[in-house]
């Protein structure tokens, strides 16, 4: 078990803040799931090209990563409360712009407004903000708030499916835009005050050389490996989430069953993520990433080989169980290995790369489908990326164990 600090900043208020952050993320990320559920409906307006709505979702992920770096710096200056309030408003505006139709209004609404200045002002700033309310159970808290994406995915797809079938995807976007702003803005205004963690200035290494080391290596080399691993694990992570409903439809499974399957995947991810949080508090972030990534690779392989409805429900649940702990474990690893004073740029940078992987995975799956007419090649590419991720993380875990052994012997 990892050692806890002698004194703690954690209080009941810490968990209240984390719970509100979870609700806000669940509402904010709900905006992106409308496009996933309506993928075939939107594609039908552009000659059946699924890469067009898939690119919109990809741009939202990529925009949130880029925006997270910019908005996290801004949040340090003006407070997370204000970036969350403005981000919520921009998500509503982005959904409204997206209703003007594919391709360009959809791409601009998702990439610029929902992603860059919407989720960018909410997602990464909240990871940093909540991490500063915790020191003993930081892994559990990060797992809780990062579940917002999957709580959104578990809750909203069946509702969106019914709304889209009855009123169309445009009306569903407009209604959700209003609901998201009405809920998020007052919560952020009431709960998000200054966090209790004191950020200390960076201390030089003990040997006096002034050259900081992480696991005995240059810090940025370790961080670059983590960012590369983040891209490679999030590519396969995005493929089922973005294309499961359409994939089921291709197999003759109804869209309502496909939306329910997506809810099972993400609901399982939400529930299991809390368990992964407790595990990461005990074994550390890197080891948690390694276990989750291996599980994800096995689940992707099962998805590639399964064609019937009952089997896909089982695979969806298994996929949700496996991948759900990976992203918060990456963030926890940053807080474990690097100084707190660097969190405001390292965490959003890592989330940029993971968001880039999510963007690439969803878009590549749509692109390969458009060219080849089925999803198996895309899933195979995802499995290959996952195996490369496992290789990088295995090197880091091995180096961490070697470094700890060397320090004990010294």
Short mmCIF file of C-alpha atoms in Angstrom, two decimals:
data_model
loop_
_atom_site.label_atom_id
_atom_site.label_comp_id
_atom_site.label_asym_id
_atom_site.label_seq_id
_atom_site.Cartn_x
_atom_site.Cartn_y
_atom_site.Cartn_z
CA UNK A 1 0.00 0.00 0.00
CA UNK A 2 1.25 3.49 -0.81
CA UNK A 3 2.10 5.66 2.23
CA UNK A 4 -0.33 8.39 3.29
CA UNK A 5 0.77 11.85 4.43
CA UNK A 6 0.79 12.48 8.19
CA UNK A 7 -1.70 15.35 7.88
CA UNK A 8 -4.45 15.69 5.33
CA UNK A 9 -6.34 18.37 3.44
CA UNK A 10 -9.33 16.05 2.99
CA UNK A 11 -12.66 16.92 4.61
CA UNK A 12 -16.32 16.28 3.92
CA UNK A 13 -16.20 19.33 1.69
CA UNK A 14 -13.65 17.52 -0.50
CA UNK A 15 -16.14 14.78 -1.32
CA UNK A 16 -18.93 17.31 -1.85
CA UNK A 17 -16.76 19.10 -4.40
CA UNK A 18 -15.87 15.81 -6.11
CA UNK A 19 -19.54 14.77 -6.28
CA UNK A 20 -20.56 18.08 -7.84
CA UNK A 21 -17.68 17.76 -10.32
CA UNK A 22 -18.97 14.29 -11.24
CA UNK A 23 -22.45 15.64 -11.95
CA UNK A 24 -21.10 18.54 -14.00
CA UNK A 25 -18.91 16.24 -16.11
CA UNK A 26 -21.85 13.86 -16.62
CA UNK A 27 -23.91 16.74 -17.98
CA UNK A 28 -21.09 18.30 -20.03
CA UNK A 29 -20.01 15.09 -21.75
CA UNK A 30 -23.60 14.16 -22.50
CA UNK A 31 -23.42 16.62 -25.38
CA UNK A 32 -20.99 14.43 -27.31
CA UNK A 33 -23.09 11.27 -27.03
CA UNK A 34 -25.91 12.66 -29.15
CA UNK A 35 -23.70 12.42 -32.23
CA UNK A 36 -22.70 8.84 -31.40
CA UNK A 37 -26.33 7.72 -31.11
CA UNK A 38 -27.39 9.66 -34.22
CA UNK A 39 -24.32 8.67 -36.26
CA UNK A 40 -26.27 6.93 -39.04
CA UNK A 41 -28.96 9.64 -39.14
CA UNK A 42 -26.36 12.39 -39.56
CA UNK A 43 -24.37 10.33 -42.06
CA UNK A 44 -27.52 9.87 -44.17
CA UNK A 45 -27.51 13.62 -44.82
CA UNK A 46 -24.03 13.47 -46.39
CA UNK A 47 -24.39 10.45 -48.64
CA UNK A 48 -23.97 7.87 -45.88
CA UNK A 49 -20.41 8.93 -44.98
CA UNK A 50 -19.91 7.91 -41.36
CA UNK A 51 -16.54 9.63 -41.19
CA UNK A 52 -18.34 13.02 -41.18
CA UNK A 53 -20.15 12.61 -37.80
CA UNK A 54 -17.23 10.52 -36.53
CA UNK A 55 -14.92 13.46 -37.29
CA UNK A 56 -17.26 15.78 -35.34
CA UNK A 57 -16.90 13.58 -32.26
CA UNK A 58 -13.15 13.36 -32.86
CA UNK A 59 -12.87 17.15 -33.05
CA UNK A 60 -14.75 17.48 -29.76
CA UNK A 61 -12.24 15.16 -28.06
CA UNK A 62 -9.24 16.83 -29.67
CA UNK A 63 -10.58 20.31 -28.94
CA UNK A 64 -11.15 19.45 -25.29
CA UNK A 65 -7.51 18.35 -25.02
CA UNK A 66 -6.07 21.49 -26.61
CA UNK A 67 -8.50 23.71 -24.75
CA UNK A 68 -7.64 21.97 -21.48
CA UNK A 69 -4.05 23.26 -21.64
CA UNK A 70 -5.16 26.83 -22.28
CA UNK A 71 -8.09 26.81 -19.88
CA UNK A 72 -6.16 25.17 -17.03
CA UNK A 73 -3.71 28.07 -17.08
CA UNK A 74 -6.65 30.46 -17.12
CA UNK A 75 -8.31 28.58 -14.24
CA UNK A 76 -5.16 29.13 -12.14
CA UNK A 77 -5.62 32.87 -12.66
CA UNK A 78 -9.38 33.43 -12.46
CA UNK A 79 -10.59 30.27 -10.70
CA UNK A 80 -12.05 26.99 -11.93
CA UNK A 81 -15.56 28.25 -11.18
CA UNK A 82 -15.42 30.73 -14.06
CA UNK A 83 -13.91 28.41 -16.67
CA UNK A 84 -16.60 25.82 -15.88
CA UNK A 85 -19.41 28.38 -16.16
CA UNK A 86 -18.12 29.74 -19.48
CA UNK A 87 -17.41 26.22 -20.75
CA UNK A 88 -20.98 25.14 -20.01
CA UNK A 89 -22.34 28.10 -21.96
CA UNK A 90 -20.08 27.32 -24.92
CA UNK A 91 -21.23 23.69 -25.00
CA UNK A 92 -24.83 24.89 -25.30
CA UNK A 93 -23.82 27.25 -28.09
CA UNK A 94 -21.89 24.49 -29.86
CA UNK A 95 -24.89 22.16 -29.83
CA UNK A 96 -27.03 24.93 -31.27
CA UNK A 97 -24.53 25.62 -34.08
CA UNK A 98 -24.28 21.88 -34.81
CA UNK A 99 -28.00 21.73 -35.62
CA UNK A 100 -27.37 23.74 -38.79
CA UNK A 101 -26.19 20.47 -40.24
CA UNK A 102 -23.21 18.53 -41.53
CA UNK A 103 -20.51 18.97 -42.36
CA UNK A 104 -19.09 22.38 -41.41
CA UNK A 105 -21.57 23.64 -38.78
CA UNK A 106 -21.37 20.21 -37.13
CA UNK A 107 -17.57 20.26 -37.17
CA UNK A 108 -17.29 23.86 -35.93
CA UNK A 109 -19.94 23.37 -33.25
CA UNK A 110 -18.23 20.24 -31.92
CA UNK A 111 -14.57 21.09 -32.42
CA UNK A 112 -14.46 24.77 -31.46
CA UNK A 113 -17.39 25.35 -29.11
CA UNK A 114 -18.13 21.96 -27.49
CA UNK A 115 -14.48 20.85 -27.46
CA UNK A 116 -11.96 23.70 -27.38
CA UNK A 117 -13.70 26.32 -25.26
CA UNK A 118 -16.47 24.14 -23.81
CA UNK A 119 -15.10 20.85 -22.45
CA UNK A 120 -11.64 22.42 -22.47
CA UNK A 121 -12.78 24.78 -19.73
CA UNK A 122 -14.36 21.97 -17.69
CA UNK A 123 -12.56 18.63 -18.02
CA UNK A 124 -8.85 19.25 -17.37
CA UNK A 125 -9.41 22.16 -14.95
CA UNK A 126 -11.66 19.93 -12.83
CA UNK A 127 -9.07 17.11 -12.72
CA UNK A 128 -6.50 19.58 -11.39
CA UNK A 129 -8.96 21.32 -9.09
CA UNK A 130 -10.33 18.14 -7.47
CA UNK A 131 -6.84 16.62 -7.09
CA UNK A 132 -5.98 19.60 -4.86
CA UNK A 133 -8.79 18.73 -2.45
CA UNK A 134 -7.30 15.26 -1.76
CA UNK A 135 -4.06 13.64 -0.65
CA UNK A 136 -5.04 10.37 1.06
CA UNK A 137 -7.70 9.12 -1.39
CA UNK A 138 -6.70 11.05 -4.48
CA UNK A 139 -6.94 7.99 -6.74
CA UNK A 140 -10.48 7.28 -5.58
CA UNK A 141 -11.49 10.93 -6.06
CA UNK A 142 -10.01 11.08 -9.56
CA UNK A 143 -11.74 7.82 -10.43
CA UNK A 144 -15.03 9.27 -9.22
CA UNK A 145 -14.92 12.48 -11.26
CA UNK A 146 -13.52 10.80 -14.36
CA UNK A 147 -16.61 8.59 -14.29
CA UNK A 148 -18.61 11.58 -15.45
CA UNK A 149 -17.95 10.66 -19.08
CA UNK A 150 -19.27 7.16 -18.55
CA UNK A 151 -22.14 8.16 -16.33
CA UNK A 152 -23.18 10.39 -19.23
CA UNK A 153 -22.82 7.47 -21.61
CA UNK A 154 -24.79 5.14 -19.36
CA UNK A 155 -27.58 7.62 -18.73
CA UNK A 156 -28.13 9.51 -21.97
CA UNK A 157 -27.93 7.18 -25.03
CA UNK A 158 -31.30 5.43 -24.41
CA UNK A 159 -32.92 8.82 -23.78
CA UNK A 160 -31.28 10.31 -26.86
CA UNK A 161 -32.36 7.30 -28.93
CA UNK A 162 -36.00 7.88 -28.02
CA UNK A 163 -35.77 11.66 -28.54
CA UNK A 164 -34.02 11.29 -31.91
CA UNK A 165 -36.55 8.71 -33.10
CA UNK A 166 -39.47 10.94 -32.09
CA UNK A 167 -38.19 14.45 -32.84
CA UNK A 168 -34.90 14.19 -34.76
CA UNK A 169 -31.29 14.73 -33.73
CA UNK A 170 -31.44 18.52 -34.11
CA UNK A 171 -34.24 18.93 -31.59
CA UNK A 172 -32.49 16.57 -29.19
CA UNK A 173 -29.39 18.77 -29.33
CA UNK A 174 -31.35 21.95 -28.65
CA UNK A 175 -33.19 20.51 -25.65
CA UNK A 176 -30.00 19.11 -24.18
CA UNK A 177 -28.18 22.43 -24.65
CA UNK A 178 -30.76 24.18 -22.47
CA UNK A 179 -30.73 21.46 -19.79
CA UNK A 180 -26.93 21.41 -19.59
CA UNK A 181 -26.63 25.15 -18.99
CA UNK A 182 -29.48 25.25 -16.46
CA UNK A 183 -27.88 22.53 -14.32
CA UNK A 184 -24.14 23.22 -14.62
CA UNK A 185 -23.94 27.00 -14.20
CA UNK A 186 -25.55 27.31 -10.73
CA UNK A 187 -23.69 24.25 -9.36
CA UNK A 188 -20.32 25.66 -10.40
CA UNK A 189 -21.18 29.09 -8.99
CA UNK A 190 -22.16 27.66 -5.59
CA UNK A 191 -19.56 24.93 -4.94
CA UNK A 192 -16.25 25.74 -6.63
CA UNK A 193 -14.23 27.88 -4.22
CA UNK A 194 -10.44 27.95 -3.73
CA UNK A 195 -8.95 24.45 -3.01
CA UNK A 196 -7.04 23.75 0.25
CA UNK A 197 -3.80 22.23 -1.13
CA UNK A 198 -0.79 24.52 -0.82
CA UNK A 199 1.41 24.48 -3.93
CA UNK A 200 5.09 24.57 -2.94
CA UNK A 201 7.83 25.82 -5.27
CA UNK A 202 9.88 23.22 -7.12
CA UNK A 203 12.77 21.80 -5.04
CA UNK A 204 16.05 20.79 -6.67
CA UNK A 205 17.32 17.23 -6.50
CA UNK A 206 19.05 16.07 -3.34
CA UNK A 207 22.49 15.81 -4.98
CA UNK A 208 22.45 19.57 -5.56
CA UNK A 209 22.95 19.25 -9.30
CA UNK A 210 19.71 21.08 -10.04
CA UNK A 211 18.75 18.31 -12.46
CA UNK A 212 15.47 16.74 -11.40
CA UNK A 213 15.03 13.04 -12.11
CA UNK A 214 11.90 10.86 -12.35
CA UNK A 215 12.49 7.13 -11.93
CA UNK A 216 16.15 7.99 -12.45
CA UNK A 217 15.43 9.39 -15.93
CA UNK A 218 14.88 12.94 -17.25
CA UNK A 219 11.35 13.99 -16.22
CA UNK A 220 10.24 15.00 -19.71
CA UNK A 221 11.42 11.68 -21.16
CA UNK A 222 9.17 9.81 -18.72
CA UNK A 223 6.34 12.23 -19.41
CA UNK A 224 6.73 11.83 -23.20
CA UNK A 225 6.46 8.05 -22.79
CA UNK A 226 3.28 8.50 -20.77
CA UNK A 227 1.80 10.82 -23.41
CA UNK A 228 2.62 8.38 -26.21
CA UNK A 229 1.10 5.54 -24.22
CA UNK A 230 -2.00 7.68 -23.66
CA UNK A 231 -2.54 8.09 -27.40
CA UNK A 232 -2.11 4.37 -28.04
CA UNK A 233 -4.50 3.18 -25.33
CA UNK A 234 -7.21 5.72 -26.12
CA UNK A 235 -7.41 4.86 -29.83
CA UNK A 236 -8.95 1.42 -29.14
CA UNK A 237 -10.85 2.86 -26.17
CA UNK A 238 -12.78 5.22 -28.48
CA UNK A 239 -13.74 2.75 -31.19
CA UNK A 240 -16.54 0.82 -29.42
CA UNK A 241 -17.81 3.96 -27.70
CA UNK A 242 -18.17 5.89 -30.97
CA UNK A 243 -19.34 3.09 -33.27
CA UNK A 244 -21.07 0.44 -31.17
CA UNK A 245 -24.61 1.56 -32.06
CA UNK A 246 -23.79 1.65 -35.79
CA UNK A 247 -21.86 -1.65 -35.54
CA UNK A 248 -24.89 -3.33 -33.97
CA UNK A 249 -27.14 -1.93 -36.71
CA UNK A 250 -24.86 -3.45 -39.37
CA UNK A 251 -25.32 -6.84 -37.70
CA UNK A 252 -29.12 -6.51 -37.77
CA UNK A 253 -29.41 -5.51 -34.12
CA UNK A 254 -31.89 -2.67 -33.51
CA UNK A 255 -30.66 0.83 -32.68
CA UNK A 256 -32.49 0.71 -29.34
CA UNK A 257 -30.61 -2.49 -28.43
CA UNK A 258 -27.36 -0.89 -29.61
CA UNK A 259 -28.00 2.19 -27.46
CA UNK A 260 -28.77 -0.07 -24.50
CA UNK A 261 -25.54 -1.97 -25.17
CA UNK A 262 -23.61 1.31 -25.12
CA UNK A 263 -25.27 2.12 -21.80
CA UNK A 264 -24.23 -1.28 -20.43
CA UNK A 265 -20.64 -0.66 -21.53
CA UNK A 266 -20.48 2.78 -19.97
CA UNK A 267 -22.56 1.92 -16.92
CA UNK A 268 -20.21 -0.95 -16.17
CA UNK A 269 -17.30 1.44 -16.68
CA UNK A 270 -18.82 3.89 -14.19
CA UNK A 271 -19.36 1.27 -11.49
CA UNK A 272 -16.01 -0.46 -11.93
CA UNK A 273 -14.09 2.81 -12.05
CA UNK A 274 -14.68 3.28 -8.34
CA UNK A 275 -13.07 -0.10 -7.70
CA UNK A 276 -10.12 0.87 -9.91
CA UNK A 277 -9.76 4.05 -7.86
CA UNK A 278 -9.38 2.07 -4.63
CA UNK A 279 -6.91 -0.27 -6.36
CA UNK A 280 -4.82 2.64 -7.65
CA UNK A 281 -4.62 4.11 -4.13
CA UNK A 282 -3.03 0.82 -3.06
CA UNK A 283 -0.77 -0.19 -5.97
CA UNK A 284 -0.14 3.16 -7.68
CA UNK A 285 -1.14 4.67 -10.99
CA UNK A 286 1.29 2.96 -13.37
CA UNK A 287 0.46 -0.57 -12.24
CA UNK A 288 -3.24 0.22 -12.55
CA UNK A 289 -2.73 1.44 -16.13
CA UNK A 290 -0.89 -1.78 -16.98
CA UNK A 291 -3.68 -4.03 -15.69
CA UNK A 292 -6.44 -1.97 -17.31
CA UNK A 293 -4.66 -1.81 -20.66
CA UNK A 294 -4.19 -5.58 -20.76
CA UNK A 295 -7.86 -6.09 -19.98
CA UNK A 296 -8.84 -3.63 -22.71
CA UNK A 297 -6.72 -5.46 -25.31
CA UNK A 298 -8.42 -8.75 -24.44
CA UNK A 299 -11.87 -7.14 -24.67
CA UNK A 300 -11.12 -5.57 -28.06
CA UNK A 301 -10.06 -8.98 -29.35
CA UNK A 302 -13.35 -10.46 -28.11
CA UNK A 303 -15.26 -7.65 -29.84
CA UNK A 304 -13.51 -8.46 -33.10
CA UNK A 305 -14.60 -12.10 -32.85
CA UNK A 306 -18.21 -11.67 -31.62
CA UNK A 307 -21.21 -11.22 -33.94
CA UNK A 308 -24.36 -12.07 -31.94
CA UNK A 309 -26.40 -9.82 -29.67
CA UNK A 310 -26.04 -11.77 -26.42
CA UNK A 311 -22.32 -12.16 -26.92
CA UNK A 312 -21.89 -8.46 -27.67
CA UNK A 313 -23.70 -7.51 -24.46
CA UNK A 314 -21.19 -9.64 -22.54
CA UNK A 315 -18.24 -8.18 -24.43
CA UNK A 316 -19.53 -4.63 -23.86
CA UNK A 317 -19.74 -5.25 -20.12
CA UNK A 318 -16.24 -6.77 -20.08
CA UNK A 319 -14.85 -3.85 -22.07
CA UNK A 320 -16.36 -1.40 -19.59
CA UNK A 321 -14.89 -3.31 -16.65
CA UNK A 322 -11.39 -3.21 -18.13
CA UNK A 323 -10.74 0.19 -19.62
CA UNK A 324 -12.49 2.30 -17.01
CA UNK A 325 -9.55 2.72 -14.64
CA UNK A 326 -6.95 3.79 -17.19
CA UNK A 327 -7.40 7.58 -17.54
CA UNK A 328 -7.66 8.46 -13.82
CA UNK A 329 -4.65 6.20 -13.20
CA UNK A 330 -2.64 8.25 -15.71
CA UNK A 331 -3.60 11.45 -13.88
CA UNK A 332 -2.74 9.87 -10.53
CA UNK A 333 0.66 8.85 -11.95
CA UNK A 334 1.36 12.48 -12.85
CA UNK A 335 0.61 13.54 -9.28
CA UNK A 336 2.76 10.67 -7.90
CA UNK A 337 5.82 11.27 -10.08
CA UNK A 338 5.89 15.04 -10.67
CA UNK A 339 5.72 18.10 -8.37
CA UNK A 340 2.29 19.57 -7.59
CA UNK A 341 3.49 22.89 -9.03
CA UNK A 342 3.65 21.25 -12.47
CA UNK A 343 0.14 19.75 -12.36
CA UNK A 344 -1.48 22.73 -14.10
CA UNK A 345 0.35 21.95 -17.34
CA UNK A 346 1.27 18.27 -17.12
CA UNK A 347 -2.27 17.00 -16.43
CA UNK A 348 -3.96 18.90 -19.30
CA UNK A 349 -1.09 18.01 -21.64
CA UNK A 350 -1.54 14.32 -20.82
CA UNK A 351 -5.31 14.69 -21.31
CA UNK A 352 -4.61 16.36 -24.67
CA UNK A 353 -2.73 13.28 -25.84
CA UNK A 354 -5.35 10.90 -24.46
CA UNK A 355 -8.08 13.03 -26.06
CA UNK A 356 -6.09 12.98 -29.30
CA UNK A 357 -6.07 9.19 -29.09
CA UNK A 358 -9.83 9.18 -28.54
CA UNK A 359 -10.25 11.50 -31.51
CA UNK A 360 -8.01 9.43 -33.74
CA UNK A 361 -9.64 6.14 -32.76
CA UNK A 362 -13.20 7.26 -33.46
CA UNK A 363 -12.29 8.97 -36.74
CA UNK A 364 -10.05 6.15 -38.03
CA UNK A 365 -12.80 3.61 -37.37
CA UNK A 366 -15.25 5.71 -39.41
CA UNK A 367 -12.70 6.28 -42.19
CA UNK A 368 -11.79 2.60 -42.50
CA UNK A 369 -15.48 1.65 -42.51
CA UNK A 370 -16.17 4.11 -45.35
CA UNK A 371 -13.36 2.59 -47.43
CA UNK A 372 -13.78 -1.09 -46.57
CA UNK A 373 -17.45 -1.43 -45.60
CA UNK A 374 -17.00 -3.21 -42.27
CA UNK A 375 -15.45 -2.61 -38.84
CA UNK A 376 -13.07 -5.57 -38.43
CA UNK A 377 -9.99 -3.77 -39.89
CA UNK A 378 -10.55 -0.79 -37.59
CA UNK A 379 -10.82 -3.03 -34.53
CA UNK A 380 -7.63 -4.82 -35.58
CA UNK A 381 -5.80 -1.48 -35.79
CA UNK A 382 -7.08 -0.67 -32.31
CA UNK A 383 -5.75 -3.93 -30.91
CA UNK A 384 -2.33 -3.23 -32.45
CA UNK A 385 -2.21 0.22 -30.85
CA UNK A 386 -3.20 -1.32 -27.52
CA UNK A 387 -0.33 -3.79 -27.66
CA UNK A 388 2.16 -0.96 -28.25
CA UNK A 389 0.70 0.82 -25.24
CA UNK A 390 1.25 -2.29 -23.13
CA UNK A 391 4.89 -2.36 -24.21
CA UNK A 392 5.53 1.26 -23.14
CA UNK A 393 3.74 0.92 -19.80
CA UNK A 394 5.56 -2.35 -19.07
CA UNK A 395 8.88 -0.54 -19.54
CA UNK A 396 7.81 2.22 -17.12
CA UNK A 397 6.52 -0.23 -14.51
CA UNK A 398 9.74 -2.25 -14.76
CA UNK A 399 11.82 0.91 -14.44
CA UNK A 400 9.84 2.01 -11.39
CA UNK A 401 10.46 -1.31 -9.63
CA UNK A 402 14.16 -1.24 -10.54
CA UNK A 403 14.49 2.35 -9.32
CA UNK A 404 12.79 1.57 -6.01
CA UNK A 405 15.01 -1.47 -5.48
CA UNK A 406 18.09 0.63 -6.17
CA UNK A 407 17.03 3.28 -3.65
CA UNK A 408 16.41 0.66 -0.95
CA UNK A 409 19.89 -0.78 -1.51
CA UNK A 410 21.59 2.63 -1.51
#
